[in-house]
JSON list of C-alpha atoms in Angstrom, two decimals:
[
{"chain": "G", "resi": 966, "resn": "UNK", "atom": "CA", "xyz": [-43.56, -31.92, -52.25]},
{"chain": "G", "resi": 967, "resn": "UNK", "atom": "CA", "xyz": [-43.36, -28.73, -49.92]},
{"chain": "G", "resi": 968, "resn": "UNK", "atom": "CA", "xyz": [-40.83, -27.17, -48.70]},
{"chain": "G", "resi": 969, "resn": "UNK", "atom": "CA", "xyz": [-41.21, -29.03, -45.36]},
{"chain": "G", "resi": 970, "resn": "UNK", "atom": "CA", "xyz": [-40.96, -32.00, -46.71]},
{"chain": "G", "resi": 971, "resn": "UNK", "atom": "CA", "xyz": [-37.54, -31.50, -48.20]},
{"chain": "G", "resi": 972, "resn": "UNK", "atom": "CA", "xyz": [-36.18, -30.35, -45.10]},
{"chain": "G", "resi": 973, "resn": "UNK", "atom": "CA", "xyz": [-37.41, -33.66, -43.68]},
{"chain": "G", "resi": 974, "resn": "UNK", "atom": "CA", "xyz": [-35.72, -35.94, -45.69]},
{"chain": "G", "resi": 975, "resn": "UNK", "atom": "CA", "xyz": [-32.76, -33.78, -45.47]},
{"chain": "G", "resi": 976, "resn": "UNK", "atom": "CA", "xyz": [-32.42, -34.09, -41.69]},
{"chain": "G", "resi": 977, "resn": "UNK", "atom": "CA", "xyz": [-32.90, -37.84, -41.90]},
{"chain": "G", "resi": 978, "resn": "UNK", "atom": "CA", "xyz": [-30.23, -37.91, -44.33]},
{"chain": "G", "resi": 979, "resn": "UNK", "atom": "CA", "xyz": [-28.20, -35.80, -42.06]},
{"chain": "G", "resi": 980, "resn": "UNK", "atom": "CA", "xyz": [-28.99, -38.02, -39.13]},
{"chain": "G", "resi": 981, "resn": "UNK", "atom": "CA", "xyz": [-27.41, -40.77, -41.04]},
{"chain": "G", "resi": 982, "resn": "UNK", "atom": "CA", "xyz": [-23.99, -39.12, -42.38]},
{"chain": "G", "resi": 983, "resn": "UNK", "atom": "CA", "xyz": [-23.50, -37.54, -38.74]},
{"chain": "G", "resi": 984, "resn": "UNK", "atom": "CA", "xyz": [-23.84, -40.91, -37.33]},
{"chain": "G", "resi": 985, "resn": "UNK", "atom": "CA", "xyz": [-21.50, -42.35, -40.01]},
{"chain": "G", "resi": 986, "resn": "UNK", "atom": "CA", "xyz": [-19.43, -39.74, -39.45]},
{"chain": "G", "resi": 987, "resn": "UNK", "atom": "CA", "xyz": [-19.21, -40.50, -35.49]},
{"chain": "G", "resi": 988, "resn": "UNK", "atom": "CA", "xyz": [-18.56, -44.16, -36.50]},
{"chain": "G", "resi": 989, "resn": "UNK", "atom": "CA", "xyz": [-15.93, -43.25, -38.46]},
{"chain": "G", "resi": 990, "resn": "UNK", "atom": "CA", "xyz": [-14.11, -41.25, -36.22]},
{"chain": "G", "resi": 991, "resn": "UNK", "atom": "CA", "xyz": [-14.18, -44.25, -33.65]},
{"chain": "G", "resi": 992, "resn": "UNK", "atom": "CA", "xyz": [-12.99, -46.51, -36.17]},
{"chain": "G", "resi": 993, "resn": "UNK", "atom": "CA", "xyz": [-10.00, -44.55, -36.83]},
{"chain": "G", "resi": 994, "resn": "UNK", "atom": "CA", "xyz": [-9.28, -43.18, -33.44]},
{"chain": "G", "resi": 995, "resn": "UNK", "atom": "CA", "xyz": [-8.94, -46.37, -32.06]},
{"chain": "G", "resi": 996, "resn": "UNK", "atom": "CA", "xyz": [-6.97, -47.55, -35.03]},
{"chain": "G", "resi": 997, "resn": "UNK", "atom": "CA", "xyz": [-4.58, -44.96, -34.69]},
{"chain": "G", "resi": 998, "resn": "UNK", "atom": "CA", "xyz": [-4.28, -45.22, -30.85]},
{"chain": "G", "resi": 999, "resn": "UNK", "atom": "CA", "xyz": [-3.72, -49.20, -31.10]},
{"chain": "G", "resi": 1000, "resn": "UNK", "atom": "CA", "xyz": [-1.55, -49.23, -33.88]},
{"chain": "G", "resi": 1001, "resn": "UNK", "atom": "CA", "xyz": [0.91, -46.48, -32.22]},
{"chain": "G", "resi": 1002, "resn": "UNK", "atom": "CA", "xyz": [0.36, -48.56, -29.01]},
{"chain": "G", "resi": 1003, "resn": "UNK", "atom": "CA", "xyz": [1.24, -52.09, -30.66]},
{"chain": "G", "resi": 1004, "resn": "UNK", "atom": "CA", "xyz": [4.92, -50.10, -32.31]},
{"chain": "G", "resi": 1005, "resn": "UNK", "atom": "CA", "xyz": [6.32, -48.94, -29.35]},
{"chain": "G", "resi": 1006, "resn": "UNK", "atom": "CA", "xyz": [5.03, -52.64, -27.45]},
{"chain": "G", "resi": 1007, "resn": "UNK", "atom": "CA", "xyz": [7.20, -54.38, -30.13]},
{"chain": "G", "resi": 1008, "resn": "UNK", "atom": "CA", "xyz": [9.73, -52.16, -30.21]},
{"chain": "G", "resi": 1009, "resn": "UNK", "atom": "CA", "xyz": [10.30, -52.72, -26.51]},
{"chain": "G", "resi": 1010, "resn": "UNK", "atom": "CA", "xyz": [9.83, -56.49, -26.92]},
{"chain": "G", "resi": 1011, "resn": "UNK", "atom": "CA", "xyz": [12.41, -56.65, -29.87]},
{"chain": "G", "resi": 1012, "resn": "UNK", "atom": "CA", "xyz": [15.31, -54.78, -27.38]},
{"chain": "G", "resi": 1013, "resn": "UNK", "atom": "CA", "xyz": [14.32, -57.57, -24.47]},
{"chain": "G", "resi": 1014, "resn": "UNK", "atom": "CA", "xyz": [14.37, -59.98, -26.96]},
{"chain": "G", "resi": 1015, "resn": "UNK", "atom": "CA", "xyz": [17.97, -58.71, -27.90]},
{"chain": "G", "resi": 1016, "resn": "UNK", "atom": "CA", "xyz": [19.19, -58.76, -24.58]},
{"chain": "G", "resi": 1017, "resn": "UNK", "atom": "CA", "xyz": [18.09, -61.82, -23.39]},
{"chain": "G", "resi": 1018, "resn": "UNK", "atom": "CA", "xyz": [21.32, -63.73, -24.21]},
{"chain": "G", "resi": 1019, "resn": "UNK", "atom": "CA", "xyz": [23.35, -61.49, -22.48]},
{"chain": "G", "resi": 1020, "resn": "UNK", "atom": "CA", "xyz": [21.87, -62.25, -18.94]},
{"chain": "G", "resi": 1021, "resn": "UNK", "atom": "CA", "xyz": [20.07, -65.89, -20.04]},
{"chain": "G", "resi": 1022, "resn": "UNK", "atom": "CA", "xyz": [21.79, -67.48, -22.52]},
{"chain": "G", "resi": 1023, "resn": "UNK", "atom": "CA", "xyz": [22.45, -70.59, -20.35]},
{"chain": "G", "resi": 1024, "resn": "UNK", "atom": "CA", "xyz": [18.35, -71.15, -20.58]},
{"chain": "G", "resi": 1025, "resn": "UNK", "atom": "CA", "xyz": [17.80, -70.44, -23.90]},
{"chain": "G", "resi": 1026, "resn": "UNK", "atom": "CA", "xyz": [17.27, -73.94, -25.33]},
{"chain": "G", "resi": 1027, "resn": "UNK", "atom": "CA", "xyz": [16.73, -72.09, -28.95]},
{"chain": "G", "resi": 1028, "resn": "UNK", "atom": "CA", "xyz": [18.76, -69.27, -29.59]},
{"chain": "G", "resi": 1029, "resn": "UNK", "atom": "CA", "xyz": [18.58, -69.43, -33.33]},
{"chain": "G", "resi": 1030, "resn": "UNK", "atom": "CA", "xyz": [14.36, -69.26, -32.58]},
{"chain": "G", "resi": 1031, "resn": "UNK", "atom": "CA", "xyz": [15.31, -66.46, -30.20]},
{"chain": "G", "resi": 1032, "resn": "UNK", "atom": "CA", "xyz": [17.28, -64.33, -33.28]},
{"chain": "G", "resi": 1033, "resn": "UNK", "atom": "CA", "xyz": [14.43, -64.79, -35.65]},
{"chain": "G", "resi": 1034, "resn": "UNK", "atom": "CA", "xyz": [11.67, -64.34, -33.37]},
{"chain": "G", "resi": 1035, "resn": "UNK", "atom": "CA", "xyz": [13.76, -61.02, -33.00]},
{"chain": "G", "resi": 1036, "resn": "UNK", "atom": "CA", "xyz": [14.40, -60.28, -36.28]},
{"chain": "G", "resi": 1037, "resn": "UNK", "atom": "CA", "xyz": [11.05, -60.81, -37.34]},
{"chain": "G", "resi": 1038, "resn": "UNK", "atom": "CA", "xyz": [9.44, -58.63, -34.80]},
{"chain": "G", "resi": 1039, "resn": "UNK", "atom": "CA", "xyz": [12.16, -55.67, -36.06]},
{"chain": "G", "resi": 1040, "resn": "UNK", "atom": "CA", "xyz": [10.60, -57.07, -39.47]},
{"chain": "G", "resi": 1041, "resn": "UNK", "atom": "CA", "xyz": [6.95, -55.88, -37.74]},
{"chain": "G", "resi": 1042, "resn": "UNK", "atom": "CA", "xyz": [7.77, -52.79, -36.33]},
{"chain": "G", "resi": 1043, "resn": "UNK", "atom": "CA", "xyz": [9.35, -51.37, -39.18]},
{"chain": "G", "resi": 1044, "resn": "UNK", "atom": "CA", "xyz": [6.44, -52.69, -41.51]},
{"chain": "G", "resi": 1045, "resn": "UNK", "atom": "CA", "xyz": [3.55, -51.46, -39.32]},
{"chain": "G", "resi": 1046, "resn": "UNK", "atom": "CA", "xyz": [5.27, -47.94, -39.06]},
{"chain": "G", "resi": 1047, "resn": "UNK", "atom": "CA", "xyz": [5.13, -47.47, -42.54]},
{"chain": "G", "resi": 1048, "resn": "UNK", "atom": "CA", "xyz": [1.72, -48.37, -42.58]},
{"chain": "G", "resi": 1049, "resn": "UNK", "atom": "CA", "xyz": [0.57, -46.26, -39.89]},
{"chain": "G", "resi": 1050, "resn": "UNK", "atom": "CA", "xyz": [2.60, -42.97, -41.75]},
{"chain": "G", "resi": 1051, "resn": "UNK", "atom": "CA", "xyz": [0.88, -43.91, -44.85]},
{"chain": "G", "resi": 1052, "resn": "UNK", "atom": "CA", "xyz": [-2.58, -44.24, -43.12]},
{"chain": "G", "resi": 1053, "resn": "UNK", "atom": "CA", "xyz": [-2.52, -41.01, -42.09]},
{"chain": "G", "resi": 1054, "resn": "UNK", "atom": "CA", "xyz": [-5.04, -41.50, -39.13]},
{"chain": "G", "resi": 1055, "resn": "UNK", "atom": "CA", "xyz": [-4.30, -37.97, -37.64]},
{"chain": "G", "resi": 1056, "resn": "UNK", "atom": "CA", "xyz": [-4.98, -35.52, -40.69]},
{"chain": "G", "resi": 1057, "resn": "UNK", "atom": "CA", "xyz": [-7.85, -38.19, -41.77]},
{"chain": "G", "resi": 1058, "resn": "UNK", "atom": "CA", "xyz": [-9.66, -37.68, -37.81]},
{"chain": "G", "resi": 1059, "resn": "UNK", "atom": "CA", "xyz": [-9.37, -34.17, -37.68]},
{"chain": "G", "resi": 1060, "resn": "UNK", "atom": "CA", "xyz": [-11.13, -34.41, -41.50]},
{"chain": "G", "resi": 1061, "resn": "UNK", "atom": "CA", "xyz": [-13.86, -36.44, -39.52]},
{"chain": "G", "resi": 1062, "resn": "UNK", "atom": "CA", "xyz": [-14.46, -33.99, -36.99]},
{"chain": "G", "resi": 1063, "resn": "UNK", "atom": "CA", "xyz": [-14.22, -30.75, -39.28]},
{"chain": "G", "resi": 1064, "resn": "UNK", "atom": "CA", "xyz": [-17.36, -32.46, -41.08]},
{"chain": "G", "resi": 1065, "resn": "UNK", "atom": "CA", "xyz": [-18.93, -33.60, -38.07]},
{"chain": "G", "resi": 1066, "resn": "UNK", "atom": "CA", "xyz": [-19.05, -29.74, -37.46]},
{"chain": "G", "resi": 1067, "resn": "UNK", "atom": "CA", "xyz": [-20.05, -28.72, -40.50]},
{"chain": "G", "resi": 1068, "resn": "UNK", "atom": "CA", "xyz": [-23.10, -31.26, -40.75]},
{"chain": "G", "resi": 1069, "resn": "UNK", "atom": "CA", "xyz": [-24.44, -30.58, -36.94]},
{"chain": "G", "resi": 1070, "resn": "UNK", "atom": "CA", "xyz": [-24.31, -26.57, -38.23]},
{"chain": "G", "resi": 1071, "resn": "UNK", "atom": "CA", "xyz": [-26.04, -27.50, -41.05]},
{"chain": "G", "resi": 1072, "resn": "UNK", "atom": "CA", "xyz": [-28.83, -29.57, -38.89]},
{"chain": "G", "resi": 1073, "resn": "UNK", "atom": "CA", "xyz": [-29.08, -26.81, -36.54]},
{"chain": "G", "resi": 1074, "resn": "UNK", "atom": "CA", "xyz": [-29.69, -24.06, -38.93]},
{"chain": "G", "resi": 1075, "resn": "UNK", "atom": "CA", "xyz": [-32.17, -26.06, -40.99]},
{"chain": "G", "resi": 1076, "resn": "UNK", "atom": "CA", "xyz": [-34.33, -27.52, -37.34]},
{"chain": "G", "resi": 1077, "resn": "UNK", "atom": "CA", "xyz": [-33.92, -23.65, -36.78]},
{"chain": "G", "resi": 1078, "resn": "UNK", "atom": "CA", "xyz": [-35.70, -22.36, -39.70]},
{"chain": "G", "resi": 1079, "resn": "UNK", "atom": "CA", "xyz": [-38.25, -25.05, -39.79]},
{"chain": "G", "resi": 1080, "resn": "UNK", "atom": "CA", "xyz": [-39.69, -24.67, -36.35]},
{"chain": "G", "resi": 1081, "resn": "UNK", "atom": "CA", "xyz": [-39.61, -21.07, -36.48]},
{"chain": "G", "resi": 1082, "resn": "UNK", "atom": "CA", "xyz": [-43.13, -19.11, -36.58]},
{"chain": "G", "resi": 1083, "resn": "UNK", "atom": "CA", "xyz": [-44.04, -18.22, -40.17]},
{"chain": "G", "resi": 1084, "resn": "UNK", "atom": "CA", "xyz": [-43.98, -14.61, -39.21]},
{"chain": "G", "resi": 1085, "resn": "UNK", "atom": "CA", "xyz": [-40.24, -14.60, -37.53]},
{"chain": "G", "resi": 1086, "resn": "UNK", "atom": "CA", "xyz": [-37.46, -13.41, -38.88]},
{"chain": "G", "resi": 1087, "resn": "UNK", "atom": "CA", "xyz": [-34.56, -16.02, -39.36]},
{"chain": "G", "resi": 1088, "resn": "UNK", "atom": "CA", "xyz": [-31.49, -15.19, -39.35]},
{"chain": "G", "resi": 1089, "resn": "UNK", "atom": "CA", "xyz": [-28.99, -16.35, -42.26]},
{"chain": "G", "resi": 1090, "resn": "UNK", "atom": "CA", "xyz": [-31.99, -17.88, -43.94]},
{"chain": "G", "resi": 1091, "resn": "UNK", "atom": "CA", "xyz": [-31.12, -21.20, -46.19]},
{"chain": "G", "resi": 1092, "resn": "UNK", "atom": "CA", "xyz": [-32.95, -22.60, -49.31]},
{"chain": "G", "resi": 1093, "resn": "UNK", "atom": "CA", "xyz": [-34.26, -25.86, -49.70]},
{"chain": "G", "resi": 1094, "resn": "UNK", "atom": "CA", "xyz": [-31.46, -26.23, -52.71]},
{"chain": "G", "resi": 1095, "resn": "UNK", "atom": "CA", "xyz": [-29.13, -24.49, -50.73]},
{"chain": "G", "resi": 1096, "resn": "UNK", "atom": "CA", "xyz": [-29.27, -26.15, -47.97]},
{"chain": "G", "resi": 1097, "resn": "UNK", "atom": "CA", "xyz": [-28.73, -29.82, -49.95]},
{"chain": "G", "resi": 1098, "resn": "UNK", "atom": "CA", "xyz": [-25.93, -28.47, -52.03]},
{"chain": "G", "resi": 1099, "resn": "UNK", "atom": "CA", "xyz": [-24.17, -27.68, -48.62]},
{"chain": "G", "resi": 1100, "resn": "UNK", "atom": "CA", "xyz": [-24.49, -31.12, -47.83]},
{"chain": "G", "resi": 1101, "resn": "UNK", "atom": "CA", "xyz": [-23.47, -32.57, -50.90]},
{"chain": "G", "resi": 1102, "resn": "UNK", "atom": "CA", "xyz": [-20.19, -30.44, -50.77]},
{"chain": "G", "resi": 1103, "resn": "UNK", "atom": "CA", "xyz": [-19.06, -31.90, -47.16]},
{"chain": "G", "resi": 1104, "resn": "UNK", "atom": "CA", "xyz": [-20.00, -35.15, -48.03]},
{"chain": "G", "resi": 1105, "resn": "UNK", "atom": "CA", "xyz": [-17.87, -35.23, -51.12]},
{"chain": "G", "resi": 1106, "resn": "UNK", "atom": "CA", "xyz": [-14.93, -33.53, -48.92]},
{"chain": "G", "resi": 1107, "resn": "UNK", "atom": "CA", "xyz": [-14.81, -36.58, -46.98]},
{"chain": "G", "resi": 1108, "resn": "UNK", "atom": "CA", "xyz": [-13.61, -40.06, -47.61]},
{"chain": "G", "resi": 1109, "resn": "UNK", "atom": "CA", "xyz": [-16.17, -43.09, -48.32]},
{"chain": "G", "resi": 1110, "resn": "UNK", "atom": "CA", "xyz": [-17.40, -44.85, -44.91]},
{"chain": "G", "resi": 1111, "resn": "UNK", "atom": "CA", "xyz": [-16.88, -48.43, -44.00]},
{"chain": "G", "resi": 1112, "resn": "UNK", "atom": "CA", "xyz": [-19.70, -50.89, -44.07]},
{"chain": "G", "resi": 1113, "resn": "UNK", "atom": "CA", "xyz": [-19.44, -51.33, -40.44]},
{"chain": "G", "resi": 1114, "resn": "UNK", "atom": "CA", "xyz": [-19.72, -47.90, -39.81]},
{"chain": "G", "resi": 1115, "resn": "UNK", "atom": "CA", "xyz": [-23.12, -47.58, -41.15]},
{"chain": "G", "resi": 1116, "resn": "UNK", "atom": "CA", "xyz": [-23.93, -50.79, -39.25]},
{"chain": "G", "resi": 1117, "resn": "UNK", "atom": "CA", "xyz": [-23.41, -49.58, -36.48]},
{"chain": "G", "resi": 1118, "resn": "UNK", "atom": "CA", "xyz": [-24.85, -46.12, -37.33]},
{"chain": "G", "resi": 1119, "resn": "UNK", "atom": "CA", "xyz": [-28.23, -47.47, -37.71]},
{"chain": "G", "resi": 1120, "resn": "UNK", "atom": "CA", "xyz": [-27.70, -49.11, -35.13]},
{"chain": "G", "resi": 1121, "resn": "UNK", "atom": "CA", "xyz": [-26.86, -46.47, -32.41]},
{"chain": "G", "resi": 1122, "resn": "UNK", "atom": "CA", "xyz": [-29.91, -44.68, -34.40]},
{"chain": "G", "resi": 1123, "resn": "UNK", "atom": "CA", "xyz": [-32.29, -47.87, -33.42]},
{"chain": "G", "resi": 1124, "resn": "UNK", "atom": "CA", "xyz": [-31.35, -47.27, -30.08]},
{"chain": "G", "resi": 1125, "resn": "UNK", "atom": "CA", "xyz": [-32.05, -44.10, -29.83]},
{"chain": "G", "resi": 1126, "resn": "UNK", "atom": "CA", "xyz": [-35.29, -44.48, -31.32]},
{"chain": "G", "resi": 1127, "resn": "UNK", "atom": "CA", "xyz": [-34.83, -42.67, -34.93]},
{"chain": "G", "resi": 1128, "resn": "UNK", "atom": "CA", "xyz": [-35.19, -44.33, -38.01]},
{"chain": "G", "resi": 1129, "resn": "UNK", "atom": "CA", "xyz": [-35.73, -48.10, -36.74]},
{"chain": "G", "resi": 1130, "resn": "UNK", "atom": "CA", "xyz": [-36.73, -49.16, -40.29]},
{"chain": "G", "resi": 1131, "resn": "UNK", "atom": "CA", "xyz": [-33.32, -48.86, -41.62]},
{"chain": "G", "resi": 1132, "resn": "UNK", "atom": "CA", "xyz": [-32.07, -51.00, -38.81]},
{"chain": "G", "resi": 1133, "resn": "UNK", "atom": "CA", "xyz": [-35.08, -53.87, -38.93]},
{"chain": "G", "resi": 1134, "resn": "UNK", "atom": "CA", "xyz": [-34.14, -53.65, -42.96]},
{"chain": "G", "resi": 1135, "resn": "UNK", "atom": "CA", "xyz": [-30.79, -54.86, -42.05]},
{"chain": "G", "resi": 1136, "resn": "UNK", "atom": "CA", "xyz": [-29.84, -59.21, -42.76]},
{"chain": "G", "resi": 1137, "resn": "UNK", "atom": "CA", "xyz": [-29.09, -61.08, -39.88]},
{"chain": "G", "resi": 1138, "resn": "UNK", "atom": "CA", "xyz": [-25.77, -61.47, -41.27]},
{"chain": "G", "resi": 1139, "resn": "UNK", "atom": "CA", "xyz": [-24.90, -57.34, -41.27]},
{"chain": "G", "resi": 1140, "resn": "UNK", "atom": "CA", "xyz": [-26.31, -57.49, -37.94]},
{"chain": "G", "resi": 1141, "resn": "UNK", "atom": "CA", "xyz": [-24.03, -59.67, -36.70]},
{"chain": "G", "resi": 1142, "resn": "UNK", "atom": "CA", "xyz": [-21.34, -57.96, -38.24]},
{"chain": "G", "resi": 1143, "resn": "UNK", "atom": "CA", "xyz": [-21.63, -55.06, -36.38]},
{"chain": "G", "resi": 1144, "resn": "UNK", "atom": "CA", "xyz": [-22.24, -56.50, -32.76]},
{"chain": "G", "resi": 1145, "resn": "UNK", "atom": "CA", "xyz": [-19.19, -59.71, -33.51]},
{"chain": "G", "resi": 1146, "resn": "UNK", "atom": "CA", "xyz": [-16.72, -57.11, -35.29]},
{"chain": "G", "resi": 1147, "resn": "UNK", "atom": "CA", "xyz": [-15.62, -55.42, -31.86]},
{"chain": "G", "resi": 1148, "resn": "UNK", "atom": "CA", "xyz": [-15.59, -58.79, -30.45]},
{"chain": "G", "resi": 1149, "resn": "UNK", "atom": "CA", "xyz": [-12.97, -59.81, -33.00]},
{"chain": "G", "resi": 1150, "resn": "UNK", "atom": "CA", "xyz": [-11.22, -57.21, -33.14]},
{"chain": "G", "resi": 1151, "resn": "UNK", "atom": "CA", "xyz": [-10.65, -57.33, -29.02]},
{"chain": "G", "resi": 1152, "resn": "UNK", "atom": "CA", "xyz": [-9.43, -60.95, -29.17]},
{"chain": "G", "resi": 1153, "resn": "UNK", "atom": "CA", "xyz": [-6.98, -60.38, -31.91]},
{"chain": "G", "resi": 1154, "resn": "UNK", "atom": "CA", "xyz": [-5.54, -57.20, -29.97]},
{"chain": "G", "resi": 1155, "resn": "UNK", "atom": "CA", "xyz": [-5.21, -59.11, -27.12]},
{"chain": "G", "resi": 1156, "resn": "UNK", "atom": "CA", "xyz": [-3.44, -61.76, -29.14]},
{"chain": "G", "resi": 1157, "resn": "UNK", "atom": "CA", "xyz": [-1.21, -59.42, -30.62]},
{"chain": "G", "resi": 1158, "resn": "UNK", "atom": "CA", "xyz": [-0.26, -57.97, -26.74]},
{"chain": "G", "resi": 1159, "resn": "UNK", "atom": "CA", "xyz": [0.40, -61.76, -24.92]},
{"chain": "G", "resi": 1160, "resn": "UNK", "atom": "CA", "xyz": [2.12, -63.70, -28.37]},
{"chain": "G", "resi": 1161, "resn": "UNK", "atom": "CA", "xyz": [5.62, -62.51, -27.55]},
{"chain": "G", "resi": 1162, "resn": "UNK", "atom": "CA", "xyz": [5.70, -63.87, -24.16]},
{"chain": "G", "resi": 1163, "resn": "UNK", "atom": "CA", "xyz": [3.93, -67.39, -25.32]},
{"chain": "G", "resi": 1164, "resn": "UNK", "atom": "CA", "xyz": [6.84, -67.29, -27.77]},
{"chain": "G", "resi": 1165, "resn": "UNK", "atom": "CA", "xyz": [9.40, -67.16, -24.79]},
{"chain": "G", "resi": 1166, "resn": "UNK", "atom": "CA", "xyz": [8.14, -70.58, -23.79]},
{"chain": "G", "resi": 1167, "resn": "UNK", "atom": "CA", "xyz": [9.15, -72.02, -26.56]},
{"chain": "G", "resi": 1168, "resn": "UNK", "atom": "CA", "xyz": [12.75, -70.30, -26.33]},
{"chain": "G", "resi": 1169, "resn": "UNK", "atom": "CA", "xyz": [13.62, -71.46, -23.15]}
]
């Protein structure tokens, strides 16, 4: 296999971990955004909650509901804090996007020295074994990718028109994954936002 060759599957490899990468950085973006969003929501809800017998307690049918409904979102917030600080989603986004870097470098350097005249001089010239051991070393820098992140990879990269195999390879099921997953996701978000004021119903 010539040197070409290598470079070839190298870029389509590249293609794929850059669009992971993207994926990923969506994933936890949003994750990190929501999550922060959804603490100080409850947190807010919790001190209405807490007031509310101070200015309604002569329509509050349940007030024992009412103090565990607010215990248990204080309960929440304190839980999903600690699992945001563990989750790290800053530190592991800015990871994300140092690698995202690194890999488009690494793509532009290699397109650069393959579609350069054989009699041109290229700059910072990389080996065919260079060039993979670079890639191997920012991949292994990074954590492992969801499944729905390469779902969704390949199919962004469908799309686009690269690499529709990998995509047309894909089960119905996986397919469905990645188009129903954002779906889900949106309804239970919007559950999350509108179930403390179906509670209040019940309360008074």
């Amino acid at each position: 296999m010539d040197k070409e060759s290598h470079f070839d599957y190298l870029l389509r490899d590249l293609d794929f971990t850059t669009e992971n990468y993207g994926q990923m950085y969506k994933r936890l973006h949003t994750q990190d955004v929501v999550s922060r969003f959804f603490v100080v929501y409850y947190s807010v809800i919790s001190i209405l909650y807490g007031i509310l017998p101070l200015s309604f307690k002569a329509y509050i049918k349940f007030p024992a509901l009412l103090e565990y409904v607010t215990l248990t979102f204080s309960i929440v917030v304190l839980i999903a804090s600690l699992l945001i600080s563990f989750a790290n989603y800053e530190t592991r986004t800015k990871q994300v996007v140092a690698s995202l870097d690194k890999l488009k470098r690494l793509k532009k350097k290699i397109k650069a020295q393959i579609n350069a005249p054989d009699s041109a001089e290229v700059k910072n010239k990389i080996t065919v074994d260079e060039a993979i051991d670079s890639y191997h070393e920012i991949v292994d820098s990074m954590e492992l990718r969801a499944d729905v992140d390469y779902y969704r990879a390949c199919h962004n990269l469908y799309k686009n028109r690269k690499h529709p195999e990998t995509w047309e390879r894909l089960s119905w099921l996986h397919k469905a994954e990645c188009c129903v997953f954002p779906i889900i996701n949106l309804i239970f978000y919007v559950l999350l936002f509108v179930s403390p004021w179906i509670m209040l119903l019940f309360i008074f």
